[in-house]
C-alpha angles and dihedrals in degrees: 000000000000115000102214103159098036112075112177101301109040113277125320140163144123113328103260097010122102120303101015098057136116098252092051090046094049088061094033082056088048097046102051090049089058090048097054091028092072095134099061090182087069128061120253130199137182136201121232119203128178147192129225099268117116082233100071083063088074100035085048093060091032091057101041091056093055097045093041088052092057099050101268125131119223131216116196124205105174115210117002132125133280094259093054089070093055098046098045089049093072100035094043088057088236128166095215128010102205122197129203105201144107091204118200094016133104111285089252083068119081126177133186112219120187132207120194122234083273093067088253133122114248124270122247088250086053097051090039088064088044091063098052094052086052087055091048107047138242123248108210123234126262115280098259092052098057116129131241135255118206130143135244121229109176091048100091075046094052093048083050096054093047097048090052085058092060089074124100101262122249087028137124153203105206120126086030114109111194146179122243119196110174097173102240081284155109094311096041084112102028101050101052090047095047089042087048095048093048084065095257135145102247126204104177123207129177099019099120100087112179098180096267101052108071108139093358111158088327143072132051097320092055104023088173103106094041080053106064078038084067098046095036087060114038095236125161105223130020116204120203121195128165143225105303085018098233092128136052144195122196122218122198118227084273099053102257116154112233106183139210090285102063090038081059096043091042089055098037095057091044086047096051089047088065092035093243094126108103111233093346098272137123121202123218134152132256094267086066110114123257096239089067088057085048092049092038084056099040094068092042094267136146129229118194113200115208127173122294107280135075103246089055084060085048096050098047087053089049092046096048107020102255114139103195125070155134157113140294092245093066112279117131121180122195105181090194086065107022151018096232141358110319112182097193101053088047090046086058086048088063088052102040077065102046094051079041099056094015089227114138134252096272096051095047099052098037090071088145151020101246114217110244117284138191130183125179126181129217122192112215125182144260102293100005119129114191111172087059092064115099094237089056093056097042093060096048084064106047084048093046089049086051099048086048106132100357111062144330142270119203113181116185139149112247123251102221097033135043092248138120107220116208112203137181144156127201135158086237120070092203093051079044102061098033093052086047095046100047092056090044094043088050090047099044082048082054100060 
């Protein structure tokens, strides 16, 4: 069955335009309830999550209509992260966890993610059933067998309190000062107060949401502004999460950006070194760079590349018993801890090493010379379909004969956002750009 409406992480879109509007989230919401709420003699319930963006307010109503109209009872947890509805799915006992975010998107953009009564995001066979049920159509229960609404207050209390556990135990924050973005979104409450209690310094950016300025000029996406924090203030680790605060980016008391792959290759070789790494193996996408394969290999360990997306990363350590992975963008997944990315468990993973080797910020999370990489974006319209044109195809050839040898080239839509990405990665910064920018200047002809 063909999955039209999920990209690769659940819907998402602009806010009141198709597919992200009430109405559509109304049927998704009743579709989905029919779909886990398959033993009508026992009673069901979901969890609803949300991000910062005015948005989630309607979805939130929207969704709760739909599940509630089908039998299902709904727990609502208000703003949390993205992890916390993972994670409050299985210990609440719930059928379905349910969040409203776009993550990392501009605050016009909404998405609905879903997590099955396991913590784990859907499989593509699960929301391709969904669809269909979305296509067809629902019928409502009888009156008397309509579900009920009510809202959760300690859940944001009990995600704190797990993430905390995730520590090393015994030890401590205290003498560390660090800077917190957390992006005017979901853990703009939850990361200062874990981080405090922890005994750090805490310098908080990005913790006054308003409904429109979610990532705005802050978070993962834009660590600017982290980054004179961290200087300003002399700190000695900046943390950068975004929106639903499933990813996260780490700055060095200068202000330097270390991403998702030298946080992975920072904790798989920690983790090796305790043996602690299953299989020895660490799982990444293809837009990891090519130097973390080299490191991975150069102390006799694996890396498994999966799609772009964090639940394909999921999906390959379930399958095959690995319990670290992620992706470039941010996203780190430690099965032992968590269901999906939480940036700020794997942000406490970079401290807990640094208060463990003593080393600062700047040695920890430069674990490897990446080999020079360059990504450009194209947006294309509704019902082009660039990639498929001959001079685009062209081009990718002529880049990938000239890469031969010497690098890579990987060109694929995007899941969350109507644009082609052109990567590449080559030793020579001149190979690098004009393979690049043959393939950017076909498509943007294309369209």
């Amino acid at each position: 069955m063909a999955r039209e409406l999920f990209g690769t992480d659940g819907v998402r879109g602009t806010a009141n335009q198709h597919p992200m509007t009430a109405e559509m989230a109304l049927r998704i919401g009743a579709a989905v309830g029919r779909y886990f709420r398959r033993d009508t003699s026992v009673a069901h319930r979901v969890v609803i999550g949300k991000d910062t963006r005015l948005s989630g307010y309607m979805f939130e109503n929207a969704l709760t209509a739909g599940l509630t109209s089908t039998g299902m009872n709904v727990l609502l947890l208000g703003p949390v992260p993205t992890p916390a509805v993972g994670l409050l799915t299985t210990s609440m006992r719930a059928d379905l966890g349910i969040m409203i975010s776009a993550s990392h998107n501009p605050a016009e953009d909404n998405g609905i993610k879903f997590f099955g009564p396991d913590g784990f995001k859907l499989s593509d066979e699960a929301e391709a059933e969904i669809e269909a049920l979305i296509a067809e159509g629902v019928s409502p229960v009888d009156a008397g067998a309509i579900g009920r609404a009510r809202r959760i207050d300690d859940g944001l209390f009990r995600y704190i309190e797990r993430v905390k556990g995730t520590f090393p135990y015994g030890q401590r924050l205290d003498g560390i000062k660090v800077v917190i973005d957390c992006a005017n979104g979901a853990a703009y409450k939850a990361a200062p107060e874990v981080l405090w209690e922890l005994g750090a310094e805490v310098i908080p950016v990005g913790v006054s949401p308003d409904g429109v300025n979610i990532n705005a000029n802050c978070g993962s996406t834009k660590p600017q502004r982290a980054a004179e924090a961290v200087v300003a203030h002399g700190a000695d680790v900046g943390i950068c999460l975004d929106g639903d605060a499933d990813r996260v980016l780490i700055l060095d008391a200068q202000g330097q950006v270390a991403d998702g792959d030298q946080i992975m290759a920072l904790l798989a070789a920690r983790w090796a070194e305790e043996d602690r790494l299953r299989h020895g193996t660490l799982v990444a996408t293809v837009m990891s760079n090519l130097g973390l394969e080299r490191f991975m290999a150069a102390r006799g360990l694996a890396l498994h590349r999966t799609g772009v997306g964090d639940r394909y990363v999921v999906a390959a350590m379930r399958e095959h018993g690995f319990n670290l992975g992620g992706e470039q963008s941010g996203h780190i997944v430690m099965t032992d801890h968590a269901t999906t990315g939480d940036g700020l468990m794997a942000g406490l993973q970079v401290l807990a090493e640094m208060g463990r080797t003593g080393k600062p910020a700047s040695e920890l999370v430069q674990q490897f010379e990446a080999v020079p990489q360059l990504l450009k974006n194209v947006r294309y319209g509704v019902g082009q379909t660039p990639l498929e044109t001959s001079g685009v195809q062209n081009a990718i050839a002529a880049s990938e004969a000239q890469l031969a040898g010497q690098g890579r080239l990987l060109i694929r839509k995007s899941g969350t956002e109507p644009l082609i990405r052109v990567m590449a990665e080559c030793e020579n910064s001149q190979t690098l750009e004009e393979a690049v920018d043959r393939v950017v200047d076909a498509v943007e002809a294309a369209v």
